[in-house]
PDB file of C-alpha atoms in Angstrom:
ATOM      1  CA  ALA A   1      74.016 114.696 -53.731  1.00 96.00           C
ATOM      2  CA  LEU A   2      75.769 117.210 -50.504  1.00 96.00           C
ATOM      3  CA  ILE A   3      78.989 118.308 -52.671  1.00 93.00           C
ATOM      4  CA  ASP A   4      76.236 119.298 -55.868  1.00 93.00           C
ATOM      5  CA  SER A   5      74.063 121.174 -53.413  1.00 95.00           C
ATOM      6  CA  LEU A   6      77.018 122.605 -51.884  1.00 93.00           C
ATOM      7  CA  LEU A   7      78.176 123.934 -55.352  1.00 91.00           C
ATOM      8  CA  ASP A   8      74.326 124.991 -56.163  1.00 93.00           C
ATOM      9  CA  SER A   9      74.486 127.214 -53.394  1.00 96.00           C
ATOM     10  CA  PRO A  10      76.234 131.324 -53.729  1.00 96.00           C
ATOM     11  CA  GLN A  11      77.969 130.907 -50.884  1.00 96.00           C
ATOM     12  CA  PHE A  12      80.263 128.854 -53.636  1.00 95.00           C
ATOM     13  CA  GLY A  13      80.840 131.257 -55.784  1.00 96.00           C
ATOM     14  CA  ASN A  14      80.795 134.113 -52.641  1.00 97.00           C
ATOM     15  CA  HIS A  15      83.685 131.742 -51.449  1.00 96.00           C
ATOM     16  CA  PHE A  16      85.673 131.538 -54.425  1.00 95.00           C
ATOM     17  CA  GLY A  17      84.609 134.994 -55.207  1.00 97.00           C
ATOM     18  CA  ARG A  18      86.510 136.050 -52.460  1.00 97.00           C
ATOM     19  CA  SER A  19      89.700 133.617 -52.807  1.00 96.00           C
ATOM     20  CA  TRP A  20      90.020 134.846 -55.836  1.00 97.00           C
ATOM     21  CA  ARG A  21      90.138 138.403 -55.147  1.00 96.00           C
ATOM     22  CA  ASP A  22      92.584 138.012 -52.486  1.00 96.00           C
ATOM     23  CA  TRP A  23      94.978 136.514 -54.285  1.00 96.00           C
ATOM     24  CA  ILE A  24      95.048 139.406 -56.674  1.00 96.00           C
ATOM     25  CA  CYS A  25      94.824 141.696 -54.271  1.00 93.00           C
ATOM     26  CA  PRO A  26      98.372 143.508 -53.283  1.00 89.00           C
ATOM     27  CA  PRO A  27      99.710 142.980 -49.266  1.00 86.00           C
ATOM     28  CA  GLU A  28      98.919 147.145 -49.310  1.00 87.00           C
ATOM     29  CA  LEU A  29      96.230 148.500 -51.829  1.00 87.00           C
ATOM     30  CA  PRO A  30      97.427 151.308 -53.819  1.00 82.00           C
ATOM     31  CA  SER A  31      96.451 154.903 -52.948  1.00 80.00           C
ATOM     32  CA  ASP A  32      95.345 158.042 -54.663  1.00 72.00           C
ATOM     33  CA  MET A  33      99.142 159.784 -54.068  1.00 66.00           C
ATOM     34  CA  ASN A  34      96.901 163.765 -53.621  1.00 68.00           C
ATOM     35  CA  GLY A  35      94.184 161.908 -51.636  1.00 66.00           C
ATOM     36  CA  GLY A  36      95.656 159.329 -49.858  1.00 73.00           C
ATOM     37  CA  LYS A  37      91.973 157.193 -50.835  1.00 82.00           C
ATOM     38  CA  GLN A  38      92.495 153.624 -51.205  1.00 87.00           C
ATOM     39  CA  PRO A  39      89.962 151.753 -52.874  1.00 88.00           C
ATOM     40  CA  HIS A  40      88.294 149.154 -50.524  1.00 91.00           C
ATOM     41  CA  LYS A  41      85.130 149.116 -51.550  1.00 91.00           C
ATOM     42  CA  GLU A  42      86.292 149.080 -55.729  1.00 91.00           C
ATOM     43  CA  THR A  43      88.175 145.821 -54.365  1.00 93.00           C
ATOM     44  CA  ARG A  44      85.258 144.653 -52.403  1.00 95.00           C
ATOM     45  CA  GLU A  45      83.175 144.724 -56.386  1.00 96.00           C
ATOM     46  CA  LEU A  46      86.079 142.535 -57.542  1.00 96.00           C
ATOM     47  CA  GLY A  47      84.656 140.197 -54.939  1.00 97.00           C
ATOM     48  CA  LYS A  48      81.177 139.960 -56.334  1.00 97.00           C
ATOM     49  CA  TRP A  49      81.373 140.037 -59.895  1.00 97.00           C
ATOM     50  CA  PHE A  50      84.303 136.617 -59.359  1.00 98.00           C
ATOM     51  CA  ALA A  51      80.888 135.317 -57.217  1.00 98.00           C
ATOM     52  CA  GLU A  52      78.764 136.467 -59.956  1.00 97.00           C
ATOM     53  CA  ARG A  53      80.591 135.064 -62.803  1.00 97.00           C
ATOM     54  CA  PHE A  54      81.517 131.793 -60.707  1.00 96.00           C
ATOM     55  CA  ASN A  55      77.873 130.823 -59.796  1.00 96.00           C
ATOM     56  CA  SER A  56      76.502 131.592 -63.463  1.00 95.00           C
ATOM     57  CA  GLY A  57      78.987 128.529 -64.295  1.00 94.00           C
ATOM     58  CA  ASP A  58      80.647 131.153 -66.082  1.00 97.00           C
ATOM     59  CA  SER A  59      83.490 128.907 -67.544  1.00 98.00           C
ATOM     60  CA  TRP A  60      86.953 129.220 -66.705  1.00 98.00           C
ATOM     61  CA  ASP A  61      88.334 130.737 -69.664  1.00 98.00           C
ATOM     62  CA  ARG A  62      85.500 133.735 -70.318  1.00 98.00           C
ATOM     63  CA  ILE A  63      85.459 134.339 -66.930  1.00 98.00           C
ATOM     64  CA  VAL A  64      89.330 135.270 -67.695  1.00 98.00           C
ATOM     65  CA  ARG A  65      89.021 137.337 -71.124  1.00 97.00           C
ATOM     66  CA  ASP A  66      86.742 139.426 -69.545  1.00 97.00           C
ATOM     67  CA  LEU A  67      88.735 140.358 -67.348  1.00 97.00           C
ATOM     68  CA  LEU A  68      91.662 140.540 -69.540  1.00 97.00           C
ATOM     69  CA  LEU A  69      90.020 142.213 -72.190  1.00 95.00           C
ATOM     70  CA  ALA A  70      88.114 145.272 -69.741  1.00 92.00           C
ATOM     71  CA  LYS A  71      88.671 148.498 -70.285  1.00 89.00           C
ATOM     72  CA  GLY A  72      86.863 151.659 -69.775  1.00 89.00           C
ATOM     73  CA  GLU A  73      85.685 152.714 -66.069  1.00 88.00           C
ATOM     74  CA  LEU A  74      85.089 151.454 -63.001  1.00 86.00           C
ATOM     75  CA  LYS A  75      82.171 152.564 -62.488  1.00 85.00           C
ATOM     76  CA  ASN A  76      81.082 149.984 -65.263  1.00 85.00           C
ATOM     77  CA  GLN A  77      83.168 147.057 -64.878  1.00 92.00           C
ATOM     78  CA  PRO A  78      84.505 145.850 -61.667  1.00 94.00           C
ATOM     79  CA  GLN A  79      86.962 143.748 -62.693  1.00 95.00           C
ATOM     80  CA  LEU A  80      88.854 146.983 -64.229  1.00 93.00           C
ATOM     81  CA  ILE A  81      90.487 146.966 -60.803  1.00 93.00           C
ATOM     82  CA  TYR A  82      92.575 144.305 -61.800  1.00 95.00           C
ATOM     83  CA  TYR A  83      95.277 146.272 -63.162  1.00 94.00           C
ATOM     84  CA  GLY A  84      95.250 149.240 -60.678  1.00 91.00           C
ATOM     85  CA  LEU A  85      95.625 146.635 -58.730  1.00 93.00           C
ATOM     86  CA  VAL A  86      98.930 144.831 -60.122  1.00 94.00           C
ATOM     87  CA  GLY A  87     100.875 147.934 -61.389  1.00 91.00           C
ATOM     88  CA  GLN A  88     102.681 150.777 -59.551  1.00 88.00           C
ATOM     89  CA  ASP A  89     101.653 153.795 -57.421  1.00 82.00           C
ATOM     90  CA  ALA A  90      97.749 152.590 -58.594  1.00 82.00           C
ATOM     91  CA  LYS A  91      98.912 153.129 -62.178  1.00 89.00           C
ATOM     92  CA  VAL A  92      98.408 150.355 -64.679  1.00 93.00           C
ATOM     93  CA  THR A  93     101.669 149.332 -66.095  1.00 95.00           C
ATOM     94  CA  PRO A  94     103.257 146.589 -68.828  1.00 96.00           C
ATOM     95  CA  ASP A  95     105.264 144.594 -66.399  1.00 96.00           C
ATOM     96  CA  GLY A  96     102.838 144.141 -63.928  1.00 95.00           C
ATOM     97  CA  SER A  97     100.095 142.838 -65.943  1.00 96.00           C
ATOM     98  CA  ALA A  98     103.062 139.783 -66.819  1.00 97.00           C
ATOM     99  CA  ALA A  99     103.864 139.063 -63.610  1.00 97.00           C
ATOM    100  CA  SER A 100     100.567 138.800 -62.262  1.00 97.00           C
ATOM    101  CA  VAL A 101      98.693 137.122 -65.163  1.00 98.00           C
ATOM    102  CA  ALA A 102     101.824 134.422 -65.246  1.00 97.00           C
ATOM    103  CA  SER A 103     101.760 134.205 -61.319  1.00 97.00           C
ATOM    104  CA  LEU A 104      97.392 133.841 -61.670  1.00 98.00           C
ATOM    105  CA  PHE A 105      96.654 132.236 -64.457  1.00 98.00           C
ATOM    106  CA  MET A 106     100.194 130.594 -65.537  1.00 98.00           C
ATOM    107  CA  GLY A 107     101.880 128.831 -62.395  1.00 97.00           C
ATOM    108  CA  ALA A 108     104.957 130.799 -63.183  1.00 96.00           C
ATOM    109  CA  GLN A 109     107.457 133.432 -61.312  1.00 95.00           C
ATOM    110  CA  LEU A 110     108.609 135.558 -64.183  1.00 94.00           C
ATOM    111  CA  GLN A 111     108.911 139.156 -61.232  1.00 91.00           C
ATOM    112  CA  CYS A 112     113.197 138.208 -61.225  1.00 93.00           C
ATOM    113  CA  ALA A 113     113.172 138.323 -65.623  1.00 94.00           C
ATOM    114  CA  ARG A 114     112.281 141.452 -65.219  1.00 95.00           C
ATOM    115  CA  CYS A 115     115.537 142.572 -64.732  1.00 94.00           C
ATOM    116  CA  HIS A 116     117.741 140.185 -65.371  1.00 94.00           C
ATOM    117  CA  ASP A 117     117.949 136.670 -66.647  1.00 92.00           C
ATOM    118  CA  ASP A 118     116.614 134.004 -63.490  1.00 93.00           C
ATOM    119  CA  PRO A 119     118.787 131.600 -63.118  1.00 90.00           C
ATOM    120  CA  TYR A 120     116.787 129.320 -61.816  1.00 88.00           C
ATOM    121  CA  ARG A 121     113.991 129.127 -63.455  1.00 91.00           C
ATOM    122  CA  ASP A 122     113.281 128.999 -67.950  1.00 88.00           C
ATOM    123  CA  TRP A 123     112.999 132.846 -68.217  1.00 93.00           C
ATOM    124  CA  SER A 124     114.912 135.056 -69.858  1.00 94.00           C
ATOM    125  CA  GLN A 125     114.132 138.948 -69.456  1.00 95.00           C
ATOM    126  CA  ARG A 126     113.582 139.147 -72.514  1.00 94.00           C
ATOM    127  CA  GLN A 127     110.276 136.860 -72.126  1.00 94.00           C
ATOM    128  CA  PHE A 128     109.389 138.437 -69.464  1.00 96.00           C
ATOM    129  CA  TRP A 129     109.176 142.153 -71.515  1.00 96.00           C
ATOM    130  CA  SER A 130     108.511 140.093 -74.294  1.00 95.00           C
ATOM    131  CA  ILE A 131     104.750 138.812 -72.427  1.00 96.00           C
ATOM    132  CA  SER A 132     105.165 142.391 -71.220  1.00 96.00           C
ATOM    133  CA  ALA A 133     104.373 144.610 -74.891  1.00 95.00           C
ATOM    134  CA  PHE A 134     101.094 142.846 -75.455  1.00 95.00           C
ATOM    135  CA  PHE A 135     100.046 145.206 -72.618  1.00 95.00           C
ATOM    136  CA  GLY A 136     102.223 147.931 -73.053  1.00 93.00           C
ATOM    137  CA  ASN A 137      99.300 150.084 -74.051  1.00 92.00           C
ATOM    138  CA  LEU A 138      97.312 150.166 -71.455  1.00 91.00           C
ATOM    139  CA  THR A 139      97.446 153.549 -69.072  1.00 91.00           C
ATOM    140  CA  GLY A 140      94.907 154.426 -66.412  1.00 89.00           C
ATOM    141  CA  ASP A 141      95.129 153.399 -62.639  1.00 84.00           C
ATOM    142  CA  PHE A 142      91.689 151.967 -60.367  1.00 78.00           C
ATOM    143  CA  LYS A 143      89.213 153.758 -61.799  1.00 81.00           C
ATOM    144  CA  LYS A 144      89.450 153.747 -65.386  1.00 86.00           C
ATOM    145  CA  VAL A 145      91.715 152.120 -67.981  1.00 89.00           C
ATOM    146  CA  GLU A 146      92.282 153.217 -71.768  1.00 90.00           C
ATOM    147  CA  GLU A 147      94.015 151.928 -74.780  1.00 87.00           C
ATOM    148  CA  LYS A 148      96.663 153.705 -76.331  1.00 87.00           C
ATOM    149  CA  LYS A 149      97.605 153.416 -80.579  1.00 83.00           C
ATOM    150  CA  ALA A 150      98.391 149.641 -80.799  1.00 78.00           C
ATOM    151  CA  GLU A 151     101.771 148.987 -80.597  1.00 83.00           C
ATOM    152  CA  GLY A 152     103.217 145.215 -79.841  1.00 90.00           C
ATOM    153  CA  ARG A 153     106.100 146.615 -78.328  1.00 92.00           C
ATOM    154  CA  VAL A 154     107.693 147.462 -75.511  1.00 95.00           C
ATOM    155  CA  ARG A 155     110.406 149.487 -74.146  1.00 95.00           C
ATOM    156  CA  ILE A 156     112.359 147.685 -71.299  1.00 95.00           C
ATOM    157  CA  PRO A 157     112.845 151.041 -68.091  1.00 94.00           C
ATOM    158  CA  LYS A 158     115.903 152.570 -66.863  1.00 93.00           C
ATOM    159  CA  ASP A 159     114.924 150.547 -63.579  1.00 92.00           C
ATOM    160  CA  ALA A 160     115.424 147.265 -64.992  1.00 92.00           C
ATOM    161  CA  PHE A 161     119.323 148.018 -65.329  1.00 85.00           C
ATOM    162  CA  HIS A 162     119.988 145.119 -67.863  1.00 91.00           C
ATOM    163  CA  ASN A 163     119.467 146.211 -71.630  1.00 94.00           C
ATOM    164  CA  ALA A 164     117.259 149.429 -70.995  1.00 94.00           C
ATOM    165  CA  GLY A 165     116.123 150.900 -73.343  1.00 93.00           C
ATOM    166  CA  GLU A 166     116.412 147.779 -76.038  1.00 95.00           C
ATOM    167  CA  THR A 167     112.869 147.871 -77.104  1.00 95.00           C
ATOM    168  CA  ILE A 168     110.860 144.125 -76.892  1.00 94.00           C
ATOM    169  CA  PRO A 169     108.023 142.621 -79.573  1.00 92.00           C
ATOM    170  CA  ALA A 170     105.299 140.903 -77.494  1.00 93.00           C
ATOM    171  CA  SER A 171     106.041 136.776 -78.440  1.00 92.00           C
ATOM    172  CA  PHE A 172     104.538 134.084 -76.542  1.00 93.00           C
ATOM    173  CA  PRO A 173     107.586 132.494 -74.616  1.00 88.00           C
ATOM    174  CA  ASN A 174     109.560 130.178 -76.536  1.00 73.00           C
ATOM    175  CA  GLU A 175     108.276 130.487 -79.913  1.00 65.00           C
ATOM    176  CA  ALA A 176     110.216 132.664 -81.839  1.00 53.00           C
ATOM    177  CA  GLU A 177     107.851 134.039 -84.197  1.00 53.00           C
ATOM    178  CA  LYS A 178     106.249 137.173 -83.378  1.00 61.00           C
ATOM    179  CA  PRO A 179     102.334 136.950 -83.214  1.00 72.00           C
ATOM    180  CA  GLY A 180     100.721 139.337 -85.832  1.00 58.00           C
ATOM    181  CA  ASP A 181     104.622 141.522 -86.259  1.00 54.00           C
ATOM    182  CA  GLY A 182     103.528 144.298 -87.818  1.00 51.00           C
ATOM    183  CA  GLU A 183      99.735 144.851 -87.673  1.00 56.00           C
ATOM    184  CA  LYS A 184      97.572 147.039 -86.460  1.00 56.00           C
ATOM    185  CA  ARG A 185      95.225 145.027 -83.058  1.00 73.00           C
ATOM    186  CA  ASN A 186      94.038 144.803 -80.227  1.00 88.00           C
ATOM    187  CA  TRP A 187      97.903 143.390 -78.676  1.00 93.00           C
ATOM    188  CA  ARG A 188      95.230 141.516 -75.620  1.00 94.00           C
ATOM    189  CA  GLU A 189      93.484 139.272 -77.352  1.00 94.00           C
ATOM    190  CA  VAL A 190      96.014 137.898 -79.185  1.00 94.00           C
ATOM    191  CA  PHE A 191      97.126 137.346 -76.091  1.00 95.00           C
ATOM    192  CA  ALA A 192      94.868 136.116 -74.253  1.00 96.00           C
ATOM    193  CA  ASP A 193      93.599 133.891 -77.082  1.00 96.00           C
ATOM    194  CA  TRP A 194      96.812 132.508 -76.940  1.00 95.00           C
ATOM    195  CA  LEU A 195      96.600 131.941 -73.214  1.00 97.00           C
ATOM    196  CA  THR A 196      93.266 130.281 -73.377  1.00 97.00           C
ATOM    197  CA  ALA A 197      93.489 127.856 -75.453  1.00 96.00           C
ATOM    198  CA  LYS A 198      92.937 124.243 -74.530  1.00 96.00           C
ATOM    199  CA  GLU A 199      96.611 123.385 -76.167  1.00 95.00           C
ATOM    200  CA  ASN A 200      98.634 125.851 -73.664  1.00 95.00           C
ATOM    201  CA  PRO A 201     100.381 123.630 -71.591  1.00 95.00           C
ATOM    202  CA  PHE A 202      99.884 126.460 -68.591  1.00 97.00           C
ATOM    203  CA  PHE A 203      96.615 127.537 -68.348  1.00 98.00           C
ATOM    204  CA  ALA A 204      94.668 124.459 -66.965  1.00 98.00           C
ATOM    205  CA  ARG A 205      97.410 122.935 -64.948  1.00 98.00           C
ATOM    206  CA  ALA A 206      97.681 126.336 -63.535  1.00 98.00           C
ATOM    207  CA  PHE A 207      94.557 126.213 -61.646  1.00 98.00           C
ATOM    208  CA  ALA A 208      94.242 122.029 -61.419  1.00 98.00           C
ATOM    209  CA  ASN A 209      97.344 123.471 -59.207  1.00 98.00           C
ATOM    210  CA  ARG A 210      95.763 126.806 -57.540  1.00 97.00           C
ATOM    211  CA  LEU A 211      92.151 124.759 -57.037  1.00 96.00           C
ATOM    212  CA  TRP A 212      94.163 121.754 -55.296  1.00 97.00           C
ATOM    213  CA  PHE A 213      95.660 124.219 -53.100  1.00 97.00           C
ATOM    214  CA  GLN A 214      92.311 126.459 -52.121  1.00 94.00           C
ATOM    215  CA  LEU A 215      90.861 122.941 -50.977  1.00 94.00           C
ATOM    216  CA  PHE A 216      94.031 120.558 -49.138  1.00 96.00           C
ATOM    217  CA  ALA A 217      96.264 124.849 -48.110  1.00 95.00           C
ATOM    218  CA  ARG A 218      99.072 123.185 -50.467  1.00 96.00           C
ATOM    219  CA  GLY A 219      99.768 122.681 -54.059  1.00 97.00           C
ATOM    220  CA  LEU A 220     100.409 120.052 -55.829  1.00 98.00           C
ATOM    221  CA  VAL A 221     102.699 122.155 -56.869  1.00 98.00           C
ATOM    222  CA  ASN A 222     103.771 124.655 -54.846  1.00 97.00           C
ATOM    223  CA  PRO A 223     104.273 127.291 -54.502  1.00 96.00           C
ATOM    224  CA  VAL A 224     101.003 127.824 -56.357  1.00 96.00           C
ATOM    225  CA  ASP A 225     103.044 129.604 -58.978  1.00 96.00           C
ATOM    226  CA  ASP A 226     106.554 128.588 -59.633  1.00 96.00           C
ATOM    227  CA  ILE A 227     105.403 125.266 -61.787  1.00 96.00           C
ATOM    228  CA  ARG A 228     108.643 124.291 -63.311  1.00 94.00           C
ATOM    229  CA  PRO A 229     111.433 121.892 -63.545  1.00 92.00           C
ATOM    230  CA  LEU A 230     113.278 122.211 -60.851  1.00 93.00           C
ATOM    231  CA  ASN A 231     110.304 122.246 -58.420  1.00 96.00           C
ATOM    232  CA  PRO A 232     107.880 118.994 -59.933  1.00 96.00           C
ATOM    233  CA  PRO A 233     104.173 118.391 -58.225  1.00 98.00           C
ATOM    234  CA  THR A 234     104.525 115.693 -55.706  1.00 98.00           C
ATOM    235  CA  HIS A 235     101.906 113.956 -57.480  1.00 98.00           C
ATOM    236  CA  PRO A 236     102.798 114.003 -61.352  1.00 98.00           C
ATOM    237  CA  ALA A 237     100.021 111.673 -62.919  1.00 98.00           C
ATOM    238  CA  LEU A 238      97.705 113.014 -60.517  1.00 98.00           C
ATOM    239  CA  LEU A 239      98.431 116.892 -61.778  1.00 98.00           C
ATOM    240  CA  GLN A 240      97.731 115.563 -64.984  1.00 98.00           C
ATOM    241  CA  MET A 241      95.056 114.139 -64.775  1.00 98.00           C
ATOM    242  CA  LEU A 242      93.072 117.188 -62.903  1.00 98.00           C
ATOM    243  CA  THR A 243      94.448 119.250 -65.822  1.00 98.00           C
ATOM    244  CA  GLU A 244      93.358 117.571 -68.680  1.00 98.00           C
ATOM    245  CA  GLU A 245      89.839 116.427 -66.975  1.00 98.00           C
ATOM    246  CA  PHE A 246      89.685 120.464 -66.010  1.00 98.00           C
ATOM    247  CA  LYS A 247      89.898 120.633 -70.354  1.00 98.00           C
ATOM    248  CA  ALA A 248      87.403 118.136 -71.667  1.00 98.00           C
ATOM    249  CA  ALA A 249      84.933 120.021 -69.216  1.00 98.00           C
ATOM    250  CA  ASP A 250      85.578 123.145 -71.649  1.00 98.00           C
ATOM    251  CA  PHE A 251      87.003 124.336 -67.980  1.00 98.00           C
ATOM    252  CA  ASP A 252      83.601 124.119 -66.269  1.00 96.00           C
ATOM    253  CA  LEU A 253      84.081 125.201 -62.960  1.00 92.00           C
TER     254      LEU A 253
END
């Protein structure tokens, strides 16, 4: 009865909303290079957006989809600031989006694979940029996000050193076939469909592990965004049970 009353309280969503806001935010907020303005108010609104979604009873897959598929002006959609916060110099970047999505919603650290194959994890540079390609047609900052012509591919920049200039098509991890290769489509939606599917090997497990961290100060896999064979969970059966129950509950928070 106590647990039910706490979950019914608005403080439930407020607390978890602040938590997800803080997990998304970089150590230092991006700033307007001309005026030096930082989006403190806008970032607080992101936490409130999460809080409202949690308290309304929305499922986790729906919340994540609405976060990843948003576009337009920040004043109308508080969640749009996400892409600016995880980009570079307050600008939306495909590699920043990919690294953040992997960390938060897949429990995977991809950042080392940006410039080369990761020697400690099963992530190659090509895999990193193939995920980045799903976000390759986004432009904007922490005020506005727009979609350019759908490309479904991205060019590795010069500062990545290895394979700079190579064009990488959008592709899911460990899948040789490119999704919808050559078609004009909403590539973020294609990725969101894959990410939030029950058969996705990352999505439910990443949330279950992060929730355990939230409640007990340490994930069953720790760090929470480094789930891999060489960093196994302390209690594999428990993490598997929580993952499967989350799926069976249709991602009910």
